CSV table of C-alpha atoms in Angstrom, one decimal:
chain,number,residue,atom,x,y,z
X,1,MET,CA,-8.9,9.8,-2.8
X,2,ILE,CA,-6.8,6.7,-3.9
X,3,ILE,CA,-7.4,3.2,-2.6
X,4,LEU,CA,-5.2,0.1,-3.3
X,5,SER,CA,-7.2,-3.1,-3.2
X,6,ILE,CA,-5.9,-6.7,-3.0
X,7,GLU,CA,-7.6,-10.0,-3.8
X,8,THR,CA,-6.0,-13.3,-2.7
X,9,ALA,CA,-8.8,-15.5,-1.6
X,10,THR,CA,-8.7,-17.9,-4.4
X,11,LYS,CA,-6.1,-19.0,-7.2
X,12,THR,CA,-6.6,-15.4,-8.7
X,13,CYS,CA,-4.0,-12.9,-7.2
X,14,SER,CA,-5.2,-9.4,-8.2
X,15,VAL,CA,-4.4,-5.7,-7.2
X,16,ALA,CA,-6.4,-2.9,-8.2
X,17,LEU,CA,-6.0,1.0,-8.0
X,18,HIS,CA,-9.1,3.3,-7.7
X,19,GLN,CA,-9.3,7.2,-7.7
X,20,ASN,CA,-12.7,7.9,-6.2
X,21,ARG,CA,-14.9,5.9,-8.4
X,22,THR,CA,-12.4,5.5,-11.3
X,23,LEU,CA,-10.4,2.5,-11.8
X,24,LEU,CA,-6.9,3.6,-12.7
X,25,GLY,CA,-5.2,0.2,-13.2
X,26,LEU,CA,-5.8,-3.6,-12.5
X,27,GLN,CA,-3.2,-6.5,-12.6
X,28,GLU,CA,-4.3,-10.1,-12.3
X,29,VAL,CA,-2.6,-13.4,-12.4
X,30,HIS,CA,-4.6,-16.8,-12.5
X,31,LEU,CA,-2.0,-19.0,-11.0
X,32,ASP,CA,-2.2,-21.2,-8.1
X,33,LYS,CA,0.2,-20.8,-5.3
X,34,SER,CA,1.6,-17.6,-6.8
X,35,HIS,CA,0.5,-15.1,-4.2
X,36,SER,CA,3.4,-15.0,-1.8
X,37,SER,CA,5.9,-14.5,-4.7
X,38,LEU,CA,4.0,-12.1,-7.1
X,39,LEU,CA,1.6,-9.9,-4.8
X,40,HIS,CA,4.3,-7.2,-3.8
X,41,VAL,CA,5.8,-7.3,-7.4
X,42,MET,CA,2.3,-6.7,-8.8
X,43,ILE,CA,1.7,-3.9,-6.2
X,44,ASP,CA,4.9,-2.1,-7.3
X,45,ASN,CA,4.2,-2.6,-11.0
X,46,LEU,CA,0.7,-1.2,-10.7
X,47,LEU,CA,1.7,2.0,-8.7
X,48,GLN,CA,4.4,2.6,-11.3
X,49,HIS,CA,2.1,1.9,-14.3
X,50,CYS,CA,-0.5,4.4,-12.7
X,51,GLU,CA,2.2,7.0,-11.7
X,52,VAL,CA,1.1,6.9,-8.1
X,53,GLU,CA,3.3,6.9,-5.2
X,54,ARG,CA,2.7,4.9,-2.1
X,55,SER,CA,2.7,8.4,-0.1
X,56,GLN,CA,-0.5,9.2,-2.2
X,57,LEU,CA,-2.5,6.3,-1.2
X,58,ASN,CA,-5.4,7.2,1.4
X,59,ALA,CA,-6.3,3.6,2.2
X,60,VAL,CA,-5.7,0.0,1.5
X,61,ALA,CA,-8.4,-2.6,1.1
X,62,VAL,CA,-8.3,-6.5,1.1
X,63,SER,CA,-10.7,-9.3,0.3
X,64,ILE,CA,-11.1,-10.8,3.8
X,65,GLY,CA,-12.7,-14.1,3.0
X,66,PRO,CA,-14.0,-16.7,2.9
X,67,GLY,CA,-11.6,-18.4,0.7
X,68,SER,CA,-8.2,-20.1,0.8
X,69,TYR,CA,-6.6,-20.2,4.3
X,70,THR,CA,-3.1,-19.5,2.8
X,71,GLY,CA,-4.3,-16.9,0.3
X,72,LEU,CA,-6.2,-15.0,2.9
X,73,ARG,CA,-3.3,-14.8,5.3
X,74,ILE,CA,-1.0,-13.4,2.6
X,75,GLY,CA,-3.5,-10.7,1.5
X,76,VAL,CA,-4.2,-9.7,5.3
X,77,SER,CA,-0.5,-9.6,6.1
X,78,ALA,CA,0.2,-7.4,3.1
X,79,VAL,CA,-2.4,-4.8,3.9
X,80,LYS,CA,-1.4,-4.9,7.5
X,81,GLY,CA,2.2,-4.1,6.5
X,82,ILE,CA,1.0,-1.4,4.1
X,83,GLY,CA,-1.3,0.2,6.6
X,84,TYR,CA,1.1,0.3,9.3
X,85,ALA,CA,3.9,1.5,7.3
X,86,LEU,CA,2.1,4.4,5.6
X,87,ASP,CA,-0.3,4.9,8.6
X,88,ILE,CA,-3.4,4.7,6.4
X,89,PRO,CA,-6.6,2.9,7.2
X,90,VAL,CA,-7.2,-0.8,6.3
X,91,ILE,CA,-10.5,-1.7,5.0
X,92,ALA,CA,-11.9,-5.4,4.8
X,93,VAL,CA,-14.3,-6.5,2.2
X,94,ASN,CA,-16.3,-9.8,2.1
X,95,THR,CA,-15.1,-11.9,-0.8
X,96,LEU,CA,-18.6,-13.0,-1.7
X,97,GLU,CA,-19.9,-9.6,-1.5
X,98,ALA,CA,-17.4,-8.2,-3.8
X,99,MET,CA,-17.9,-11.1,-6.4
X,100,THR,CA,-21.7,-10.1,-6.3
X,101,ARG,CA,-20.8,-6.6,-7.0
X,102,GLY,CA,-19.1,-7.7,-10.1
X,103,MET,CA,-22.2,-9.6,-11.2
X,104,GLN,CA,-24.5,-6.7,-10.8
X,105,ASP,CA,-23.0,-5.1,-13.9
X,106,SER,CA,-24.0,-8.1,-16.0
X,107,ASN,CA,-27.2,-8.8,-17.9
X,108,LEU,CA,-28.0,-11.4,-15.2
X,109,ALA,CA,-28.4,-8.7,-12.5
X,110,LYS,CA,-32.2,-9.0,-12.8
X,111,ASN,CA,-31.8,-12.5,-11.2
X,112,TRP,CA,-31.1,-13.2,-7.6
X,113,LEU,CA,-27.4,-13.8,-7.1
X,114,CYS,CA,-25.5,-16.7,-5.3
X,115,PRO,CA,-21.7,-16.5,-5.3
X,116,MET,CA,-19.9,-20.0,-4.5
X,117,LEU,CA,-16.4,-20.6,-3.3
X,118,ASP,CA,-15.3,-24.2,-3.3
X,119,ALA,CA,-14.8,-25.6,0.1
X,120,ARG,CA,-14.5,-29.5,0.6
X,121,ARG,CA,-16.3,-32.2,-1.2
X,122,MET,CA,-19.8,-30.9,-1.9
X,123,GLU,CA,-19.4,-28.0,0.4
X,124,VAL,CA,-19.3,-24.4,-0.6
X,125,TYR,CA,-19.0,-20.9,0.8
X,126,CYS,CA,-21.9,-18.9,-0.3
X,127,LEU,CA,-24.6,-16.2,0.3
X,128,LEU,CA,-27.9,-15.2,-1.6
X,129,GLN,CA,-28.7,-11.8,-2.6
X,130,ASP,CA,-32.0,-10.7,-4.2
X,131,ASP,CA,-32.4,-8.5,-7.2
X,132,THR,CA,-32.6,-5.3,-5.2
X,133,GLY,CA,-29.2,-6.2,-3.3
X,134,LYS,CA,-30.9,-7.3,-0.2
X,135,LEU,CA,-29.2,-10.2,1.5
X,136,MET,CA,-31.5,-13.3,1.7
X,137,LYS,CA,-28.9,-15.8,3.0
X,138,LYS,CA,-25.8,-14.6,4.8
X,139,THR,CA,-22.3,-15.9,4.2
X,140,GLN,CA,-22.1,-19.4,5.3
X,141,PRO,CA,-20.7,-22.9,4.6
X,142,LEU,CA,-23.2,-25.1,3.0
X,143,VAL,CA,-23.3,-28.7,1.9
X,144,ILE,CA,-25.1,-28.8,-1.4
X,145,ASP,CA,-27.8,-31.4,-2.3
X,146,GLU,CA,-30.7,-31.8,-4.8
X,147,GLU,CA,-32.9,-29.8,-2.3
X,148,SER,CA,-30.5,-26.9,-1.7
X,149,PHE,CA,-32.3,-23.5,-2.7
X,150,ARG,CA,-35.3,-25.5,-3.8
X,151,PRO,CA,-37.7,-22.9,-2.0
X,152,GLU,CA,-36.0,-20.0,-3.5
X,153,LEU,CA,-35.8,-21.5,-7.1
X,154,ASP,CA,-39.4,-22.3,-7.0
X,155,GLN,CA,-40.0,-18.5,-6.8
X,156,HIS,CA,-37.0,-16.8,-8.5
X,157,SER,CA,-34.3,-17.1,-11.1
X,158,ILE,CA,-31.1,-17.5,-9.4
X,159,THR,CA,-27.6,-17.1,-11.0
X,160,PHE,CA,-25.0,-19.2,-9.3
X,161,PHE,CA,-21.2,-18.5,-10.1
X,162,GLY,CA,-17.7,-18.7,-8.7
X,163,ASN,CA,-15.4,-21.8,-8.4
X,164,GLY,CA,-17.8,-23.7,-6.4
X,165,SER,CA,-20.7,-23.5,-8.7
X,166,ASP,CA,-19.4,-25.9,-11.2
X,167,LYS,CA,-19.6,-29.0,-9.0
X,168,CYS,CA,-23.3,-27.9,-7.8
X,169,GLN,CA,-24.6,-27.7,-11.3
X,170,PRO,CA,-25.6,-31.4,-11.7
X,171,LEU,CA,-27.5,-31.3,-8.4
X,172,LEU,CA,-29.1,-27.9,-8.8
X,173,GLN,CA,-31.3,-29.0,-11.9
X,174,HIS,CA,-34.0,-26.5,-11.9
X,175,PRO,CA,-35.4,-24.3,-14.8
X,176,ASN,CA,-34.7,-21.2,-12.6
X,177,ALA,CA,-31.1,-22.2,-11.9
X,178,HIS,CA,-28.5,-20.4,-14.1
X,179,PHE,CA,-24.8,-20.8,-14.0
X,180,VAL,CA,-22.0,-18.5,-15.1
X,181,PRO,CA,-18.5,-20.2,-15.7
X,182,ASN,CA,-15.0,-18.6,-15.1
X,183,ALA,CA,-16.6,-16.0,-12.6
X,184,LEU,CA,-13.5,-15.2,-10.6
X,185,PRO,CA,-13.1,-12.7,-7.6
X,186,SER,CA,-11.3,-9.5,-8.6
X,187,ALA,CA,-9.6,-6.7,-6.6
X,188,ARG,CA,-11.7,-4.3,-9.0
X,189,TRP,CA,-14.9,-5.2,-7.0
X,190,VAL,CA,-13.1,-5.2,-3.7
X,191,GLY,CA,-12.0,-1.5,-4.5
X,192,GLU,CA,-15.7,-0.5,-5.4
X,193,LEU,CA,-17.0,-1.7,-2.1
X,194,ALA,CA,-14.1,-0.3,-0.2
X,195,LEU,CA,-15.0,3.2,-1.4
X,196,ARG,CA,-18.3,3.0,0.5
X,197,LYS,CA,-16.6,1.7,3.7
X,198,TYR,CA,-14.0,4.6,3.5
X,199,GLU,CA,-16.8,7.1,3.3
X,200,GLU,CA,-18.4,5.5,6.4
X,201,GLU,CA,-15.0,5.2,8.1
X,202,ASP,CA,-15.5,1.7,8.6
X,203,PHE,CA,-12.0,0.7,9.1
X,204,GLU,CA,-10.1,-2.4,10.7
X,205,ASP,CA,-8.0,-2.4,13.9
X,206,LEU,CA,-4.5,-3.5,12.9
X,207,ALA,CA,-4.0,-5.3,16.2
X,208,TYR,CA,-7.0,-7.4,16.0
X,209,PHE,CA,-7.7,-7.7,12.2
X,210,VAL,CA,-7.8,-11.3,11.0
X,211,PRO,CA,-9.2,-13.1,8.0
X,212,PHE,CA,-12.7,-14.3,7.9
X,213,TYR,CA,-11.8,-17.9,7.6
X,214,LEU,CA,-15.6,-19.0,8.5
X,215,LYS,CA,-14.5,-22.4,9.5
X,216,GLU,CA,-11.6,-23.6,11.6
X,217,TYR,CA,-8.4,-24.6,9.9
X,218,ARG,CA,-7.9,-28.4,10.1
X,219,THR,CA,-4.6,-30.2,10.2
X,220,THR,CA,-3.8,-33.8,10.1
X,221,GLN,CA,-1.0,-35.6,11.9
X,222,PRO,CA,1.0,-37.9,9.6
X,223,LYS,CA,0.9,-41.7,10.3
X,224,LYS,CA,3.7,-43.0,12.3
X,225,LYS,CA,5.8,-45.3,10.4
X,226,LEU,CA,6.3,-48.7,12.1
X,227,LEU,CA,9.9,-49.6,12.8
X,228,ARG,CA,11.0,-53.1,11.5
């Protein structure tokens, strides 16, 4: 069984190929606003490098969010096209859950884990998972202040990571608070979680499948210039 996985929820654009539980290949570019121009090229290069034909794919998976509105749309559109063209299942994976899966292989796995993605100002998208993998706080937008996670930190060591954790570190001053810099989302971890969903036949309906934005997209109208 071969699954192609895509991650475009942040500045990182990555694609991975798994055969069962084996990672066949991974390509990543950490370049802002590169997703639309590079994603399909990266997919073609990865398949060619791994000597896998598109017809051999059993499913395609995508990081569904939360994250960048534009990035999520690009990723979801890509997997919809691939899924429809090849008539294969599409699998959606929560971005934060995939980040947590990546951290579970580190020596910090004994801590509670809190992935954070930057939102606006002092707001982040986050979840909280204990050291057994149990979800303690579901995926949510959260405005961070000095009291955030205080009850949990008084009882447990928590590792904060992701591109939203850096701005929170000055506020979360606690002996049990630990921070991991440069912990980025990866299609590798999307693919590992997608395998379980494939086995459970947890697939998306292409007609109704949309990104997990978590918050409504906001636009502003430009101010009208006064005519003189």
